């Protein structure tokens, strides 16, 4: 077969290129072609952030009634490692991991406000469904936050948190609400290391009494990323319990050993862990 001239080959390639261009013009536009480079990046390349410092959608689901519906001692231990959330009026969310609790067993417990089956408008939250908040005042000026459990008149006192999110706001609230003339800046470990400190840091007052922790929009509980090992949980006597006979020494306070956020460390009890 005779060899083709350069001109013939050039004309033939030009015809093919023209047909290819016409064919492409008839195809539907490509989404990839019209998208920006940023849109085409796979989602896995996005910034990986802690669940506690990303959008609300990234936070774990709140814990419901099934979590709270267990005996006081079991609930007090189960609380450790979970995250208490408080949403302020401006939408700011404060978060703290629970590191210390106390169980109150109901009418038989001489240290409980429900001892002997006593019921009043003040302690009504203790007799409501599991997950109901019971907030009371001590010394006429401080608040303590409890959560009702399974069992008539039984509840769990939340004693201390490890601040996770909104630390500066917690510091501001503590500085504003605490009594006295102390003007020094509070350290992080001082923000929530006690039941009344916890309430100040989260702006929780008597208005939260009898709210449902499983349904409320301003305060709720989220599942912590990882709870403490059973071997790390210390069972010690409750704090500030007087005139309650043998109940003053019962090991119904639970905390995470080694946590700097705990309000009171019991070295003797820790030896038994």
CSV table of C-alpha atoms in Angstrom, one decimal:
chain,number,residue,atom,x,y,z
A,1,UNK,CA,0.0,0.0,0.0
A,2,UNK,CA,1.4,3.4,-1.0
A,3,UNK,CA,2.4,5.6,1.9
A,4,UNK,CA,0.1,8.5,2.7
A,5,UNK,CA,1.4,12.0,2.4
A,6,UNK,CA,1.8,14.3,5.5
A,7,UNK,CA,-1.1,16.5,4.2
A,8,UNK,CA,-3.5,13.6,4.0
A,9,UNK,CA,-2.7,12.4,7.5
A,10,UNK,CA,-3.1,16.0,8.9
A,11,UNK,CA,-6.5,16.3,7.2
A,12,UNK,CA,-7.7,13.0,8.6
A,13,UNK,CA,-6.6,13.8,12.2
A,14,UNK,CA,-8.4,17.2,11.9
A,15,UNK,CA,-11.7,15.5,10.9
A,16,UNK,CA,-11.5,13.1,13.9
A,17,UNK,CA,-10.8,16.0,16.3
A,18,UNK,CA,-13.8,17.9,14.9
A,19,UNK,CA,-16.1,14.8,15.3
A,20,UNK,CA,-14.9,14.3,18.9
A,21,UNK,CA,-15.6,17.9,19.8
A,22,UNK,CA,-19.1,17.7,18.3
A,23,UNK,CA,-19.9,14.6,20.2
A,24,UNK,CA,-18.7,16.0,23.6
A,25,UNK,CA,-20.9,19.1,23.1
A,26,UNK,CA,-24.0,16.9,23.0
A,27,UNK,CA,-23.2,15.2,26.3
A,28,UNK,CA,-24.9,16.4,29.6
A,29,UNK,CA,-22.7,18.6,31.8
A,30,UNK,CA,-20.6,16.8,34.3
A,31,UNK,CA,-21.1,17.5,38.0
A,32,UNK,CA,-17.4,17.0,38.6
A,33,UNK,CA,-16.5,19.5,35.9
A,34,UNK,CA,-18.8,22.2,37.2
A,35,UNK,CA,-17.9,21.7,40.9
A,36,UNK,CA,-15.2,23.7,42.6
A,37,UNK,CA,-12.0,22.0,43.7
A,38,UNK,CA,-13.1,22.3,47.4
A,39,UNK,CA,-16.4,20.5,46.6
A,40,UNK,CA,-14.6,17.7,44.9
A,41,UNK,CA,-12.4,16.9,47.9
A,42,UNK,CA,-13.4,13.7,49.7
A,43,UNK,CA,-15.0,14.3,53.1
A,44,UNK,CA,-12.4,12.2,54.8
A,45,UNK,CA,-9.8,14.9,54.1
A,46,UNK,CA,-11.7,17.3,56.4
A,47,UNK,CA,-10.3,18.5,59.7
A,48,UNK,CA,-10.8,15.8,62.4
A,49,UNK,CA,-12.1,17.5,65.6
A,50,UNK,CA,-12.9,16.3,69.1
A,51,UNK,CA,-16.6,15.4,69.6
A,52,UNK,CA,-16.7,18.1,72.3
A,53,UNK,CA,-15.5,20.9,70.1
A,54,UNK,CA,-17.3,20.4,66.9
A,55,UNK,CA,-20.9,21.1,65.7
A,56,UNK,CA,-23.8,20.1,67.9
A,57,UNK,CA,-24.6,17.3,65.4
A,58,UNK,CA,-21.3,15.6,66.2
A,59,UNK,CA,-22.1,15.3,69.9
A,60,UNK,CA,-23.3,11.9,71.2
A,61,UNK,CA,-27.0,11.4,71.6
A,62,UNK,CA,-28.4,12.3,75.0
A,63,UNK,CA,-29.1,9.6,77.5
A,64,UNK,CA,-32.8,8.8,78.1
A,65,UNK,CA,-35.0,7.3,80.7
A,66,UNK,CA,-33.6,3.8,80.3
A,67,UNK,CA,-30.2,5.1,81.6
A,68,UNK,CA,-31.7,6.7,84.8
A,69,UNK,CA,-34.1,3.9,85.5
A,70,UNK,CA,-31.7,1.9,87.7
A,71,UNK,CA,-31.1,1.6,91.5
A,72,UNK,CA,-29.3,4.6,93.1
A,73,UNK,CA,-26.0,2.8,93.7
A,74,UNK,CA,-25.8,1.5,90.2
A,75,UNK,CA,-26.8,4.9,88.8
A,76,UNK,CA,-24.2,6.7,90.9
A,77,UNK,CA,-21.5,4.5,89.5
A,78,UNK,CA,-22.9,4.7,85.9
A,79,UNK,CA,-22.8,8.5,86.0
A,80,UNK,CA,-19.0,8.5,86.2
A,81,UNK,CA,-17.6,9.3,82.8
A,82,UNK,CA,-20.8,10.6,81.4
A,83,UNK,CA,-21.0,14.2,80.2
A,84,UNK,CA,-23.4,16.8,81.7
A,85,UNK,CA,-24.4,19.5,79.3
A,86,UNK,CA,-25.9,22.9,80.1
A,87,UNK,CA,-27.2,25.2,77.3
A,88,UNK,CA,-27.4,28.8,78.3
A,89,UNK,CA,-30.0,31.3,77.1
A,90,UNK,CA,-27.7,32.6,74.4
A,91,UNK,CA,-27.1,29.1,73.0
A,92,UNK,CA,-23.7,28.7,74.6
A,93,UNK,CA,-23.1,25.0,75.7
A,94,UNK,CA,-21.1,24.1,78.7
A,95,UNK,CA,-19.9,20.5,79.2
A,96,UNK,CA,-18.3,18.6,82.0
A,97,UNK,CA,-17.5,14.9,82.6
A,98,UNK,CA,-18.9,13.6,85.8
A,99,UNK,CA,-16.1,12.3,88.1
A,100,UNK,CA,-17.8,12.2,91.6
A,101,UNK,CA,-21.3,11.2,92.8
A,102,UNK,CA,-23.2,10.2,96.0
A,103,UNK,CA,-26.1,7.7,96.2
A,104,UNK,CA,-29.1,8.3,98.5
A,105,UNK,CA,-31.2,5.2,98.9
A,106,UNK,CA,-34.6,6.5,100.0
A,107,UNK,CA,-36.6,6.1,103.2
A,108,UNK,CA,-34.2,3.6,104.8
A,109,UNK,CA,-31.3,6.0,104.3
A,110,UNK,CA,-30.9,8.2,107.4
A,111,UNK,CA,-28.9,10.8,105.5
A,112,UNK,CA,-31.4,11.2,102.7
A,113,UNK,CA,-34.0,14.0,102.6
A,114,UNK,CA,-36.6,11.3,102.0
A,115,UNK,CA,-35.7,9.4,105.2
A,116,UNK,CA,-38.7,7.7,106.8
A,117,UNK,CA,-40.7,8.2,103.6
A,118,UNK,CA,-41.0,12.0,104.2
A,119,UNK,CA,-42.5,13.8,101.3
A,120,UNK,CA,-42.8,17.6,100.9
A,121,UNK,CA,-42.9,20.2,98.1
A,122,UNK,CA,-39.2,20.6,98.7
A,123,UNK,CA,-38.2,17.0,98.0
A,124,UNK,CA,-40.9,16.0,95.6
A,125,UNK,CA,-38.4,15.5,92.8
A,126,UNK,CA,-36.9,12.6,94.7
A,127,UNK,CA,-40.2,10.7,94.3
A,128,UNK,CA,-40.8,11.5,90.7
A,129,UNK,CA,-39.8,9.3,87.7
A,130,UNK,CA,-36.1,8.4,87.2
A,131,UNK,CA,-34.1,11.2,85.6
A,132,UNK,CA,-36.0,14.0,87.4
A,133,UNK,CA,-33.8,16.8,88.9
A,134,UNK,CA,-34.0,17.5,92.6
A,135,UNK,CA,-32.3,20.9,93.3
A,136,UNK,CA,-32.1,22.1,96.9
A,137,UNK,CA,-30.5,25.0,98.7
A,138,UNK,CA,-27.8,24.7,101.4
A,139,UNK,CA,-26.7,27.4,103.8
A,140,UNK,CA,-29.4,29.6,102.4
A,141,UNK,CA,-27.3,30.5,99.3
A,142,UNK,CA,-25.9,27.5,97.5
A,143,UNK,CA,-27.6,24.9,95.3
A,144,UNK,CA,-27.0,21.1,94.9
A,145,UNK,CA,-28.0,19.1,91.9
A,146,UNK,CA,-29.5,15.6,92.3
A,147,UNK,CA,-31.1,13.1,89.9
A,148,UNK,CA,-33.8,10.8,90.9
A,149,UNK,CA,-33.2,7.0,90.4
A,150,UNK,CA,-35.1,3.8,90.5
A,151,UNK,CA,-36.7,3.4,94.0
A,152,UNK,CA,-39.1,5.5,96.0
A,153,UNK,CA,-37.3,8.7,97.3
A,154,UNK,CA,-33.9,7.6,96.0
A,155,UNK,CA,-31.5,9.8,94.0
A,156,UNK,CA,-27.9,10.6,93.1
A,157,UNK,CA,-26.0,13.8,94.0
A,158,UNK,CA,-23.6,15.1,91.4
A,159,UNK,CA,-20.6,16.2,93.3
A,160,UNK,CA,-17.9,17.1,90.7
A,161,UNK,CA,-17.2,17.5,87.0
A,162,UNK,CA,-14.1,17.7,84.8
A,163,UNK,CA,-14.7,20.8,82.7
A,164,UNK,CA,-14.6,20.0,79.0
A,165,UNK,CA,-16.2,22.9,77.0
A,166,UNK,CA,-17.0,26.5,77.9
A,167,UNK,CA,-14.3,26.7,80.6
A,168,UNK,CA,-14.0,30.4,80.5
A,169,UNK,CA,-17.7,30.9,80.8
A,170,UNK,CA,-17.7,28.5,83.8
A,171,UNK,CA,-15.0,30.7,85.3
A,172,UNK,CA,-17.0,33.8,84.7
A,173,UNK,CA,-20.1,32.3,86.3
A,174,UNK,CA,-18.2,31.0,89.3
A,175,UNK,CA,-16.6,34.4,89.8
A,176,UNK,CA,-20.0,36.2,89.5
A,177,UNK,CA,-22.0,33.8,91.7
A,178,UNK,CA,-19.7,32.8,94.5
A,179,UNK,CA,-19.9,34.6,97.7
A,180,UNK,CA,-17.1,36.6,99.5
A,181,UNK,CA,-14.6,39.1,98.3
A,182,UNK,CA,-11.9,36.8,96.9
A,183,UNK,CA,-10.8,38.3,93.6
A,184,UNK,CA,-8.1,35.8,92.4
A,185,UNK,CA,-8.7,33.9,89.2
A,186,UNK,CA,-10.0,30.4,89.8
A,187,UNK,CA,-8.0,27.5,88.5
A,188,UNK,CA,-9.7,25.0,86.2
A,189,UNK,CA,-9.7,22.3,88.9
A,190,UNK,CA,-11.6,24.6,91.2
A,191,UNK,CA,-14.5,25.3,88.9
A,192,UNK,CA,-16.6,22.2,89.5
A,193,UNK,CA,-14.9,20.4,92.4
A,194,UNK,CA,-18.0,20.3,94.7
A,195,UNK,CA,-21.8,20.2,94.3
A,196,UNK,CA,-22.4,23.9,94.8
A,197,UNK,CA,-19.4,24.9,92.7
A,198,UNK,CA,-20.8,22.6,89.9
A,199,UNK,CA,-24.2,24.4,90.1
A,200,UNK,CA,-22.5,27.9,90.0
A,201,UNK,CA,-20.3,26.9,87.0
A,202,UNK,CA,-23.3,25.7,85.1
A,203,UNK,CA,-25.8,28.4,86.3
A,204,UNK,CA,-28.1,25.9,87.8
A,205,UNK,CA,-30.5,27.1,90.5
A,206,UNK,CA,-33.8,26.2,92.1
A,207,UNK,CA,-35.7,26.8,88.8
A,208,UNK,CA,-34.2,23.5,87.5
A,209,UNK,CA,-36.0,21.6,90.3
A,210,UNK,CA,-38.3,18.8,89.0
A,211,UNK,CA,-37.1,19.1,85.4
A,212,UNK,CA,-36.7,16.0,83.3
A,213,UNK,CA,-33.0,15.4,82.5
A,214,UNK,CA,-34.1,13.1,79.6
A,215,UNK,CA,-36.2,15.8,77.9
A,216,UNK,CA,-35.1,19.3,79.1
A,217,UNK,CA,-33.7,21.6,76.4
A,218,UNK,CA,-31.4,23.5,78.8
A,219,UNK,CA,-29.7,20.6,80.6
A,220,UNK,CA,-29.1,17.0,79.6
A,221,UNK,CA,-26.7,14.1,79.8
A,222,UNK,CA,-24.6,12.7,77.0
A,223,UNK,CA,-22.7,9.4,76.8
A,224,UNK,CA,-19.0,9.9,77.6
A,225,UNK,CA,-16.5,8.7,75.1
A,226,UNK,CA,-15.1,6.2,77.6
A,227,UNK,CA,-16.1,5.5,81.1
A,228,UNK,CA,-13.6,4.6,83.9
A,229,UNK,CA,-12.5,1.0,84.5
A,230,UNK,CA,-14.3,-0.6,87.4
A,231,UNK,CA,-10.9,-0.8,89.1
A,232,UNK,CA,-10.6,3.0,89.0
A,233,UNK,CA,-13.8,3.6,90.9
A,234,UNK,CA,-13.4,4.4,94.6
A,235,UNK,CA,-16.3,3.8,97.0
A,236,UNK,CA,-16.0,6.1,100.1
A,237,UNK,CA,-18.1,7.6,102.8
A,238,UNK,CA,-20.3,10.5,101.8
A,239,UNK,CA,-19.1,14.1,102.6
A,240,UNK,CA,-20.8,16.3,105.3
A,241,UNK,CA,-23.1,13.6,106.6
A,242,UNK,CA,-23.7,14.1,110.3
A,243,UNK,CA,-26.2,12.7,112.9
A,244,UNK,CA,-27.1,9.8,110.6
A,245,UNK,CA,-25.7,6.9,112.7
A,246,UNK,CA,-24.1,4.1,110.7
A,247,UNK,CA,-25.1,5.8,107.5
A,248,UNK,CA,-22.4,8.4,107.9
A,249,UNK,CA,-19.7,5.8,107.1
A,250,UNK,CA,-21.5,3.8,104.4
A,251,UNK,CA,-19.4,3.8,101.2
A,252,UNK,CA,-22.0,5.5,99.0
A,253,UNK,CA,-19.8,8.2,97.5
A,254,UNK,CA,-18.1,7.2,94.2
A,255,UNK,CA,-15.3,8.9,92.4
A,256,UNK,CA,-12.6,8.3,89.7
A,257,UNK,CA,-9.3,7.6,91.4
A,258,UNK,CA,-6.5,9.9,90.3
A,259,UNK,CA,-8.8,12.6,88.9
A,260,UNK,CA,-7.7,16.1,89.9
A,261,UNK,CA,-11.3,17.3,89.6
A,262,UNK,CA,-12.6,15.3,92.6
A,263,UNK,CA,-13.7,17.4,95.6
A,264,UNK,CA,-12.5,15.1,98.4
A,265,UNK,CA,-10.0,12.3,98.2
A,266,UNK,CA,-10.2,9.4,100.6
A,267,UNK,CA,-6.8,7.7,100.8
A,268,UNK,CA,-8.0,5.0,103.1
A,269,UNK,CA,-10.8,4.0,100.8
A,270,UNK,CA,-8.4,4.0,97.8
A,271,UNK,CA,-6.3,1.3,99.4
A,272,UNK,CA,-9.3,-1.0,99.1
A,273,UNK,CA,-9.7,-0.5,95.4
